[in-house]
Amino acid sequence: MKTKLLKADQINQAVNLLKDGEIVALPTETVYGLAADALNDHAIAKIFQAKNRPANHPLILHTESYDQINDWAINISEDAKKLAKHFWPGPLTMILQKNNRVSSLITGGLDTVGLRVPDHPVALALIKKLGNGIVAPSANAHKKTSPTKPEHVLKTLDGKIAAIIDGGTCSVGIESTIIDMTKPIPVIVRPGAITAKMIEAVINKTVECPLKHSQKVSGNMEIHYQPDKPLLILSLDAIEKKLATERSVAIMHYSEIVHHKDATYYKMPKNKNEYARVLYQTLYTIDATHVDKIFVEIPPTFAEWSDINDRLSKASWK
Ligand code: TXA
Ligand code: MG
């Protein structure tokens, strides 16, 4: 299959492909997603095939606005409604009890569904024109780094999907926060740009943010988001020591450090949101160079950085 590269004003072509049961990569504010019509099981199956994703990894269902929440979910708590009204459109996915329109292919057999309204004009226009929700995992081969530009999508999915809509670079840069709202105390199962603190301020109660959990989410897998090159998270001292013997390395750092002439340095932002915005892009850039390894300076360990630490630890070599 030849993957078509569509411009942001060619949404109608993408909608027609989706109506024909094809799968199309599209920009969201977090990362590029691989979309299928949420009411077409045949198309949804193509997502799992193109990504090589295990069938028991549920997909997030994206809707156009808060008004569609009742089209897909039932028994929605007052707290969930508050969060949706406050953060949608935006990088927050809520796990809710599903209704019987939601295919078990989407949920991997679970009785819950992950719902979110993406904050991107292209994604929203496409969902509106299609008239149904879309399911969209990140548009990358299973376990690999999520894409924040169309060329990242092509790296692992070229020839496997009908089209990509070019919406430029994603502004958030890492995947949405996922919160399970079916539990008596809401549980953050994947950290993201919307932090526990921001959520707690809206619902006026404490949420759980366990490091390890038993949910079926990407966050549960030991290996995920991996670049092709081995990635190691190290202190600056450990990086210095390794440079005595290792030369062909890329170093992602945010502190000021002395440069060794053989290594390649990538200065990362000290601001967490800016770090998130360029994280995956930097990994894709380094993967395209000739270095053997990636050393990443341990990021700050404050709660605010839990999303960055989560993604990097899963991307790292075990
Ligand atoms: O920012 C995002 O969320 C992006 C963009 C494209 O919207 N999407 C994304 O999808 O990151 P994906 O499939 O790469 O990661 C979604 C995670 C999966 O690991 C899945 O297991 C979890 O959400 N998930 C979806 N539905 C769930 C459910 N009902 N219960 C528990 N986890 C669920
Ligand atoms: Mg993913």
mmCIF file of C-alpha atoms and ligand atoms in Angstrom:
data_model
loop_
_atom_site.group_PDB
_atom_site.id
_atom_site.type_symbol
_atom_site.label_atom_id
_atom_site.label_comp_id
_atom_site.label_asym_id
_atom_site.label_seq_id
_atom_site.Cartn_x
_atom_site.Cartn_y
_atom_site.Cartn_z
ATOM 1 C CA MET A 1 0.000 0.000 0.000
ATOM 2 C CA LYS A 2 1.231 3.500 -0.797
ATOM 3 C CA THR A 3 0.798 5.832 2.191
ATOM 4 C CA LYS A 4 -0.618 9.185 0.999
ATOM 5 C CA LEU A 5 0.726 12.365 2.585
ATOM 6 C CA LEU A 6 -2.248 14.706 3.007
ATOM 7 C CA LYS A 7 -2.124 18.399 3.909
ATOM 8 C CA ALA A 8 -4.125 19.786 6.849
ATOM 9 C CA ASP A 9 -6.739 21.182 4.422
ATOM 10 C CA GLN A 10 -7.335 17.760 2.824
ATOM 11 C CA ILE A 11 -9.428 16.459 5.715
ATOM 12 C CA ASN A 12 -12.242 15.400 3.358
ATOM 13 C CA GLN A 13 -9.928 12.882 1.690
ATOM 14 C CA ALA A 14 -8.987 11.469 5.084
ATOM 15 C CA VAL A 15 -12.649 11.254 6.104
ATOM 16 C CA ASN A 16 -13.462 9.349 2.908
ATOM 17 C CA LEU A 17 -10.658 6.893 3.612
ATOM 18 C CA LEU A 18 -11.981 6.372 7.156
ATOM 19 C CA LYS A 19 -15.505 5.848 5.801
ATOM 20 C CA ASP A 20 -14.040 3.208 3.455
ATOM 21 C CA GLY A 21 -12.635 1.374 6.479
ATOM 22 C CA GLU A 22 -9.034 2.536 6.033
ATOM 23 C CA ILE A 23 -6.705 3.743 8.804
ATOM 24 C CA VAL A 24 -5.164 7.223 8.759
ATOM 25 C CA ALA A 25 -2.511 8.898 10.944
ATOM 26 C CA LEU A 26 -3.497 12.320 12.227
ATOM 27 C CA PRO A 27 -2.035 15.030 14.447
ATOM 28 C CA THR A 28 -3.255 15.603 18.006
ATOM 29 C CA GLU A 29 -1.791 17.998 20.549
ATOM 30 C CA THR A 30 -0.005 15.123 22.332
ATOM 31 C CA VAL A 31 1.401 12.779 19.651
ATOM 32 C CA TYR A 32 0.254 11.583 16.208
ATOM 33 C CA GLY A 33 -2.548 9.034 16.435
ATOM 34 C CA LEU A 34 -3.485 6.202 14.082
ATOM 35 C CA ALA A 35 -7.216 6.624 13.510
ATOM 36 C CA ALA A 36 -10.036 4.261 12.590
ATOM 37 C CA ASP A 37 -13.803 4.763 12.673
ATOM 38 C CA ALA A 38 -14.818 3.657 16.189
ATOM 39 C CA LEU A 39 -17.890 1.872 14.806
ATOM 40 C CA ASN A 40 -16.013 -0.181 12.186
ATOM 41 C CA ASP A 41 -14.509 -3.373 13.663
ATOM 42 C CA HIS A 42 -12.856 -4.284 10.388
ATOM 43 C CA ALA A 43 -10.959 -0.960 10.369
ATOM 44 C CA ILE A 44 -10.097 -1.268 14.073
ATOM 45 C CA ALA A 45 -8.537 -4.669 13.413
ATOM 46 C CA LYS A 46 -6.259 -3.011 10.834
ATOM 47 C CA ILE A 47 -4.795 -0.783 13.567
ATOM 48 C CA PHE A 48 -3.677 -3.803 15.598
ATOM 49 C CA GLN A 49 -2.213 -5.382 12.484
ATOM 50 C CA ALA A 50 -0.335 -2.266 11.266
ATOM 51 C CA LYS A 51 1.158 -1.594 14.711
ATOM 52 C CA ASN A 52 1.736 -5.248 15.545
ATOM 53 C CA ARG A 53 -0.093 -4.486 18.782
ATOM 54 C CA PRO A 54 -1.374 -7.282 21.053
ATOM 55 C CA ALA A 55 -5.199 -7.512 20.945
ATOM 56 C CA ASN A 56 -5.501 -7.060 24.726
ATOM 57 C CA HIS A 57 -4.146 -3.494 24.660
ATOM 58 C CA PRO A 58 -7.224 -1.275 24.579
ATOM 59 C CA LEU A 59 -7.482 1.778 22.335
ATOM 60 C CA ILE A 60 -8.494 5.308 23.354
ATOM 61 C CA LEU A 61 -11.745 6.546 21.837
ATOM 62 C CA HIS A 62 -11.610 10.197 20.738
ATOM 63 C CA THR A 63 -14.741 12.317 20.507
ATOM 64 C CA GLU A 64 -15.435 15.808 19.272
ATOM 65 C CA SER A 65 -16.639 17.357 22.524
ATOM 66 C CA TYR A 66 -17.909 16.726 26.035
ATOM 67 C CA ASP A 67 -21.439 16.405 24.593
ATOM 68 C CA GLN A 68 -20.616 12.946 23.161
ATOM 69 C CA ILE A 69 -19.564 11.432 26.504
ATOM 70 C CA ASN A 70 -22.954 9.714 26.916
ATOM 71 C CA ASP A 71 -22.672 8.204 23.423
ATOM 72 C CA TRP A 72 -19.952 5.852 24.688
ATOM 73 C CA ALA A 73 -19.925 5.711 28.508
ATOM 74 C CA ILE A 74 -22.370 5.016 31.341
ATOM 75 C CA ASN A 75 -22.491 5.671 35.104
ATOM 76 C CA ILE A 76 -20.321 8.763 34.739
ATOM 77 C CA SER A 77 -19.474 10.210 38.159
ATOM 78 C CA GLU A 78 -19.813 13.890 38.997
ATOM 79 C CA ASP A 79 -16.015 14.066 39.380
ATOM 80 C CA ALA A 80 -15.532 12.645 35.877
ATOM 81 C CA LYS A 81 -17.952 15.231 34.485
ATOM 82 C CA LYS A 82 -16.055 18.011 36.266
ATOM 83 C CA LEU A 83 -12.740 16.817 34.838
ATOM 84 C CA ALA A 84 -14.125 16.501 31.329
ATOM 85 C CA LYS A 85 -15.624 19.988 31.458
ATOM 86 C CA HIS A 86 -12.416 21.440 32.816
ATOM 87 C CA PHE A 87 -9.759 19.672 30.736
ATOM 88 C CA TRP A 88 -11.441 18.807 27.405
ATOM 89 C CA PRO A 89 -10.380 19.378 24.751
ATOM 90 C CA GLY A 90 -6.974 18.471 26.135
ATOM 91 C CA PRO A 91 -4.439 15.786 27.089
ATOM 92 C CA LEU A 92 -6.591 13.880 29.597
ATOM 93 C CA THR A 93 -7.995 10.392 28.960
ATOM 94 C CA MET A 94 -10.621 9.134 31.391
ATOM 95 C CA ILE A 95 -11.335 5.448 31.915
ATOM 96 C CA LEU A 96 -15.117 5.092 32.257
ATOM 97 C CA GLN A 97 -17.610 2.241 32.154
ATOM 98 C CA LYS A 98 -18.406 1.541 28.490
ATOM 99 C CA ASN A 99 -21.836 1.208 26.918
ATOM 100 C CA ASN A 100 -22.673 -1.497 24.403
ATOM 101 C CA ARG A 101 -21.864 0.629 21.336
ATOM 102 C CA VAL A 102 -18.172 0.307 22.238
ATOM 103 C CA SER A 103 -16.759 -2.724 20.479
ATOM 104 C CA SER A 104 -14.829 -5.235 22.562
ATOM 105 C CA LEU A 105 -12.070 -4.942 19.947
ATOM 106 C CA ILE A 106 -11.508 -1.378 21.217
ATOM 107 C CA THR A 107 -11.365 -2.357 24.876
ATOM 108 C CA GLY A 108 -9.545 -5.667 24.581
ATOM 109 C CA GLY A 109 -12.517 -7.307 26.281
ATOM 110 C CA LEU A 110 -12.641 -4.893 29.252
ATOM 111 C CA ASP A 111 -15.942 -3.351 30.348
ATOM 112 C CA THR A 112 -14.357 0.110 30.481
ATOM 113 C CA VAL A 113 -13.386 2.577 27.768
ATOM 114 C CA GLY A 114 -10.715 5.299 27.634
ATOM 115 C CA LEU A 115 -12.254 8.558 26.336
ATOM 116 C CA ARG A 116 -10.677 11.848 25.383
ATOM 117 C CA VAL A 117 -11.308 14.985 23.304
ATOM 118 C CA PRO A 118 -8.070 15.969 21.538
ATOM 119 C CA ASP A 119 -7.134 19.646 21.451
ATOM 120 C CA HIS A 120 -6.168 19.885 17.797
ATOM 121 C CA PRO A 121 -8.175 21.547 14.997
ATOM 122 C CA VAL A 122 -7.354 18.808 12.448
ATOM 123 C CA ALA A 123 -8.368 15.948 14.749
ATOM 124 C CA LEU A 124 -11.546 17.739 15.823
ATOM 125 C CA ALA A 125 -12.572 18.636 12.252
ATOM 126 C CA LEU A 126 -12.009 15.057 11.165
ATOM 127 C CA ILE A 127 -14.096 13.566 13.975
ATOM 128 C CA LYS A 128 -16.874 16.077 13.275
ATOM 129 C CA LYS A 129 -16.952 15.328 9.539
ATOM 130 C CA LEU A 130 -16.864 11.584 10.090
ATOM 131 C CA GLY A 131 -19.776 11.899 12.502
ATOM 132 C CA ASN A 132 -18.520 9.026 14.698
ATOM 133 C CA GLY A 133 -15.808 8.808 17.295
ATOM 134 C CA ILE A 134 -12.389 7.591 16.238
ATOM 135 C CA VAL A 135 -10.106 5.181 18.016
ATOM 136 C CA ALA A 136 -6.465 6.234 17.892
ATOM 137 C CA PRO A 137 -3.404 4.742 19.534
ATOM 138 C CA SER A 138 -0.094 6.507 18.979
ATOM 139 C CA ALA A 139 0.935 6.130 15.315
ATOM 140 C CA ASN A 140 4.032 3.976 15.777
ATOM 141 C CA ALA A 141 4.929 0.294 15.703
ATOM 142 C CA HIS A 142 4.209 -1.408 19.040
ATOM 143 C CA LYS A 143 6.833 -0.631 21.725
ATOM 144 C CA LYS A 144 8.541 2.084 19.686
ATOM 145 C CA THR A 145 8.789 5.824 20.347
ATOM 146 C CA SER A 146 5.582 7.814 19.781
ATOM 147 C CA PRO A 147 5.642 10.207 16.804
ATOM 148 C CA THR A 148 5.398 13.987 17.071
ATOM 149 C CA LYS A 149 5.931 14.727 13.341
ATOM 150 C CA PRO A 150 4.671 13.042 10.143
ATOM 151 C CA GLU A 151 8.155 11.725 9.267
ATOM 152 C CA HIS A 152 8.266 9.860 12.603
ATOM 153 C CA VAL A 153 5.045 8.082 11.612
ATOM 154 C CA LEU A 154 6.544 7.076 8.259
ATOM 155 C CA LYS A 155 9.542 5.531 9.990
ATOM 156 C CA THR A 156 7.540 2.565 11.316
ATOM 157 C CA LEU A 157 4.212 2.674 9.434
ATOM 158 C CA ASP A 158 5.036 3.711 5.841
ATOM 159 C CA GLY A 159 3.202 1.390 3.435
ATOM 160 C CA LYS A 160 1.035 -0.047 6.238
ATOM 161 C CA ILE A 161 -1.543 2.750 6.502
ATOM 162 C CA ALA A 162 -3.652 4.581 3.905
ATOM 163 C CA ALA A 163 -2.562 8.149 4.711
ATOM 164 C CA ILE A 164 -1.029 10.668 7.091
ATOM 165 C CA ILE A 165 -2.420 14.157 7.611
ATOM 166 C CA ASP A 166 0.418 16.629 8.105
ATOM 167 C CA GLY A 167 -0.403 18.856 11.052
ATOM 168 C CA GLY A 168 3.169 19.911 11.830
ATOM 169 C CA THR A 169 4.780 19.247 15.206
ATOM 170 C CA CYS A 170 2.675 18.206 18.229
ATOM 171 C CA SER A 171 2.686 20.892 20.921
ATOM 172 C CA VAL A 172 2.561 18.706 24.066
ATOM 173 C CA GLY A 173 4.925 16.009 22.779
ATOM 174 C CA ILE A 174 4.028 13.077 25.046
ATOM 175 C CA GLU A 175 0.849 11.030 25.431
ATOM 176 C CA SER A 176 -2.175 12.110 27.461
ATOM 177 C CA THR A 177 -2.540 11.580 31.189
ATOM 178 C CA ILE A 178 -4.803 8.564 31.811
ATOM 179 C CA ILE A 179 -6.994 8.534 34.905
ATOM 180 C CA ASP A 180 -9.246 5.661 35.929
ATOM 181 C CA MET A 181 -12.527 7.234 37.048
ATOM 182 C CA THR A 182 -14.265 3.905 37.704
ATOM 183 C CA LYS A 183 -12.482 3.500 41.065
ATOM 184 C CA PRO A 184 -13.746 5.009 44.350
ATOM 185 C CA ILE A 185 -10.471 6.953 44.494
ATOM 186 C CA PRO A 186 -9.414 7.983 40.966
ATOM 187 C CA VAL A 187 -6.103 6.422 39.870
ATOM 188 C CA ILE A 188 -3.613 7.974 37.462
ATOM 189 C CA VAL A 189 -2.471 5.020 35.371
ATOM 190 C CA ARG A 190 -0.295 7.025 32.979
ATOM 191 C CA PRO A 191 1.205 10.391 34.002
ATOM 192 C CA GLY A 192 1.138 13.236 31.475
ATOM 193 C CA ALA A 193 0.909 16.976 31.009
ATOM 194 C CA ILE A 194 -2.168 17.169 33.233
ATOM 195 C CA THR A 195 -0.698 16.414 36.641
ATOM 196 C CA ALA A 196 -2.249 14.891 39.770
ATOM 197 C CA LYS A 197 -2.080 18.330 41.375
ATOM 198 C CA MET A 198 -4.069 19.919 38.547
ATOM 199 C CA ILE A 199 -6.693 17.153 38.762
ATOM 200 C CA GLU A 200 -6.943 17.371 42.551
ATOM 201 C CA ALA A 201 -7.530 21.108 42.340
ATOM 202 C CA VAL A 202 -10.596 20.500 40.134
ATOM 203 C CA ILE A 203 -12.261 17.642 42.037
ATOM 204 C CA ASN A 204 -11.069 18.727 45.452
ATOM 205 C CA LYS A 205 -9.866 15.263 46.477
ATOM 206 C CA THR A 206 -6.652 13.265 46.469
ATOM 207 C CA VAL A 207 -5.994 10.877 43.585
ATOM 208 C CA GLU A 208 -3.708 7.857 43.557
ATOM 209 C CA CYS A 209 -0.572 7.803 41.428
ATOM 210 C CA PRO A 210 0.931 4.351 41.950
ATOM 211 C CA LEU A 211 4.262 3.722 40.263
ATOM 212 C CA LYS A 212 3.315 0.178 39.427
ATOM 213 C CA HIS A 213 -0.223 -0.882 38.815
ATOM 214 C CA SER A 214 -2.120 -3.800 37.417
ATOM 215 C CA GLN A 215 -4.009 -1.947 34.693
ATOM 216 C CA LYS A 216 -3.681 -2.907 31.069
ATOM 217 C CA VAL A 217 -1.927 0.239 29.931
ATOM 218 C CA SER A 218 1.263 0.918 28.049
ATOM 219 C CA GLY A 219 2.621 2.145 31.320
ATOM 220 C CA ASN A 220 2.379 -1.389 32.573
ATOM 221 C CA MET A 221 4.859 -2.786 30.115
ATOM 222 C CA GLU A 222 8.495 -2.871 31.071
ATOM 223 C CA ILE A 223 9.578 -1.894 27.578
ATOM 224 C CA HIS A 224 7.876 0.840 25.624
ATOM 225 C CA TYR A 225 8.591 4.051 23.721
ATOM 226 C CA GLN A 226 11.988 2.620 22.747
ATOM 227 C CA PRO A 227 14.334 4.225 20.247
ATOM 228 C CA ASP A 228 16.407 1.825 18.093
ATOM 229 C CA LYS A 229 19.627 2.669 19.936
ATOM 230 C CA PRO A 230 20.206 1.517 23.520
ATOM 231 C CA LEU A 231 19.253 4.300 25.939
ATOM 232 C CA LEU A 232 20.749 4.576 29.430
ATOM 233 C CA ILE A 233 19.662 6.991 32.166
ATOM 234 C CA LEU A 234 22.739 8.079 34.099
ATOM 235 C CA SER A 235 24.005 10.677 36.559
ATOM 236 C CA LEU A 236 26.484 13.230 35.185
ATOM 237 C CA ASP A 237 29.278 11.440 37.094
ATOM 238 C CA ALA A 238 28.366 8.116 35.556
ATOM 239 C CA ILE A 239 28.288 9.708 32.092
ATOM 240 C CA GLU A 240 31.793 11.125 32.667
ATOM 241 C CA LYS A 241 33.091 7.706 33.728
ATOM 242 C CA LYS A 242 31.562 5.949 30.735
ATOM 243 C CA LEU A 243 33.089 8.474 28.354
ATOM 244 C CA ALA A 244 36.520 7.127 29.309
ATOM 245 C CA THR A 245 35.765 4.044 27.209
ATOM 246 C CA GLU A 246 32.659 4.822 25.167
ATOM 247 C CA ARG A 247 33.014 7.354 22.364
ATOM 248 C CA SER A 248 30.207 6.965 19.887
ATOM 249 C CA VAL A 249 27.425 8.294 22.082
ATOM 250 C CA ALA A 250 24.726 10.950 22.080
ATOM 251 C CA ILE A 251 24.203 12.718 25.391
ATOM 252 C CA MET A 252 20.877 14.301 26.321
ATOM 253 C CA HIS A 253 21.458 16.660 29.226
ATOM 254 C CA TYR A 254 19.822 19.670 30.799
ATOM 255 C CA SER A 255 22.665 20.715 33.153
ATOM 256 C CA GLU A 256 25.687 22.623 31.886
ATOM 257 C CA ILE A 257 28.406 20.048 31.175
ATOM 258 C CA VAL A 258 31.884 19.923 29.701
ATOM 259 C CA HIS A 259 31.813 18.586 26.134
ATOM 260 C CA HIS A 260 34.082 15.723 25.085
ATOM 261 C CA LYS A 261 35.051 16.036 21.470
ATOM 262 C CA ASP A 262 33.864 12.596 20.321
ATOM 263 C CA ALA A 263 30.400 12.646 21.874
ATOM 264 C CA THR A 264 27.373 14.491 20.458
ATOM 265 C CA TYR A 265 25.436 16.681 22.865
ATOM 266 C CA TYR A 266 21.723 17.502 22.865
ATOM 267 C CA LYS A 267 20.808 20.259 25.294
ATOM 268 C CA MET A 268 17.375 19.555 26.758
ATOM 269 C CA PRO A 269 15.119 22.276 28.218
ATOM 270 C CA LYS A 270 15.019 22.743 31.996
ATOM 271 C CA ASN A 271 11.311 23.484 31.855
ATOM 272 C CA LYS A 272 9.302 20.241 32.113
ATOM 273 C CA ASN A 273 6.700 21.045 29.466
ATOM 274 C CA GLU A 274 9.373 22.143 27.010
ATOM 275 C CA TYR A 275 11.382 19.001 27.765
ATOM 276 C CA ALA A 276 8.281 16.898 27.000
ATOM 277 C CA ARG A 277 7.694 18.757 23.725
ATOM 278 C CA VAL A 278 11.133 17.840 22.328
ATOM 279 C CA LEU A 279 11.764 14.477 24.034
ATOM 280 C CA TYR A 280 10.539 12.077 21.317
ATOM 281 C CA GLN A 281 11.734 14.348 18.525
ATOM 282 C CA THR A 282 15.242 14.251 20.022
ATOM 283 C CA LEU A 283 15.128 10.437 20.211
ATOM 284 C CA TYR A 284 14.087 10.223 16.531
ATOM 285 C CA THR A 285 16.857 12.679 15.582
ATOM 286 C CA ILE A 286 19.509 10.670 17.433
ATOM 287 C CA ASP A 287 18.252 7.385 15.970
ATOM 288 C CA ALA A 288 18.971 8.796 12.508
ATOM 289 C CA THR A 289 22.655 9.442 13.391
ATOM 290 C CA HIS A 290 25.559 7.024 13.639
ATOM 291 C CA VAL A 291 26.067 6.917 17.397
ATOM 292 C CA ASP A 292 25.977 3.551 19.190
ATOM 293 C CA LYS A 293 24.183 4.606 22.376
ATOM 294 C CA ILE A 294 22.118 7.324 24.021
ATOM 295 C CA PHE A 295 23.024 8.556 27.513
ATOM 296 C CA VAL A 296 20.328 10.604 29.229
ATOM 297 C CA GLU A 297 21.094 12.730 32.274
ATOM 298 C CA ILE A 298 18.666 11.662 35.041
ATOM 299 C CA PRO A 299 15.823 14.183 34.864
ATOM 300 C CA PRO A 300 14.592 15.923 38.015
ATOM 301 C CA THR A 301 12.579 13.557 40.207
ATOM 302 C CA PHE A 302 9.899 16.023 41.381
ATOM 303 C CA ALA A 303 6.305 14.804 40.984
ATOM 304 C CA GLU A 304 5.851 17.261 38.120
ATOM 305 C CA TRP A 305 8.422 15.293 36.095
ATOM 306 C CA SER A 306 6.793 11.888 36.663
ATOM 307 C CA ASP A 307 5.622 11.689 33.023
ATOM 308 C CA ILE A 308 9.142 12.260 31.676
ATOM 309 C CA ASN A 309 10.637 9.757 34.145
ATOM 310 C CA ASP A 310 7.934 7.216 33.277
ATOM 311 C CA ARG A 311 8.575 7.419 29.515
ATOM 312 C CA LEU A 312 12.362 7.465 29.812
ATOM 313 C CA SER A 313 12.524 4.540 32.204
ATOM 314 C CA LYS A 314 10.423 2.433 29.828
ATOM 315 C CA ALA A 315 12.481 3.561 26.842
ATOM 316 C CA SER A 316 15.728 2.616 28.577
ATOM 317 C CA TRP A 317 17.813 -0.485 28.077
ATOM 318 C CA LYS A 318 17.163 -3.070 30.781
HETATM 319 O O1 TXA B 1 -2.211 11.168 23.892
HETATM 320 C C1 TXA B 1 -2.699 10.057 23.672
HETATM 321 O O2 TXA B 1 -3.369 9.444 24.527
HETATM 322 C C2 TXA B 1 -2.447 9.446 22.300
HETATM 323 C C3 TXA B 1 -3.158 10.287 21.247
HETATM 324 C C4 TXA B 1 -3.062 9.714 19.869
HETATM 325 O O3 TXA B 1 -4.486 10.506 21.622
HETATM 326 N N1 TXA B 1 -2.871 8.096 22.268
HETATM 327 C C5 TXA B 1 -2.210 7.092 22.895
HETATM 328 O O4 TXA B 1 -2.742 5.840 22.657
HETATM 329 O O5 TXA B 1 -1.227 7.269 23.578
HETATM 330 P P1 TXA B 1 -1.964 4.487 23.003
HETATM 331 O O6 TXA B 1 -2.839 3.406 22.492
HETATM 332 O O7 TXA B 1 -0.590 4.540 22.470
HETATM 333 O O8 TXA B 1 -1.972 4.437 24.554
HETATM 334 C C6 TXA B 1 -3.222 4.375 25.211
HETATM 335 C C7 TXA B 1 -3.162 3.563 26.454
HETATM 336 C C8 TXA B 1 -2.889 2.124 26.140
HETATM 337 O O9 TXA B 1 -1.727 1.694 26.782
HETATM 338 C C9 TXA B 1 -4.079 1.388 26.690
HETATM 339 O O10 TXA B 1 -3.702 0.211 27.333
HETATM 340 C C10 TXA B 1 -4.715 2.398 27.640
HETATM 341 O O11 TXA B 1 -4.432 3.631 27.075
HETATM 342 N N2 TXA B 1 -6.159 2.192 27.695
HETATM 343 C C11 TXA B 1 -7.075 2.429 26.753
HETATM 344 N N3 TXA B 1 -8.289 2.048 27.157
HETATM 345 C C12 TXA B 1 -8.168 1.547 28.403
HETATM 346 C C13 TXA B 1 -9.060 0.973 29.365
HETATM 347 N N4 TXA B 1 -10.340 0.812 29.122
HETATM 348 N N5 TXA B 1 -8.549 0.577 30.542
HETATM 349 C C14 TXA B 1 -7.244 0.722 30.814
HETATM 350 N N6 TXA B 1 -6.347 1.251 29.948
HETATM 351 C C15 TXA B 1 -6.787 1.650 28.765
HETATM 352 MG MG MG B 2 1.377 4.168 22.232
#
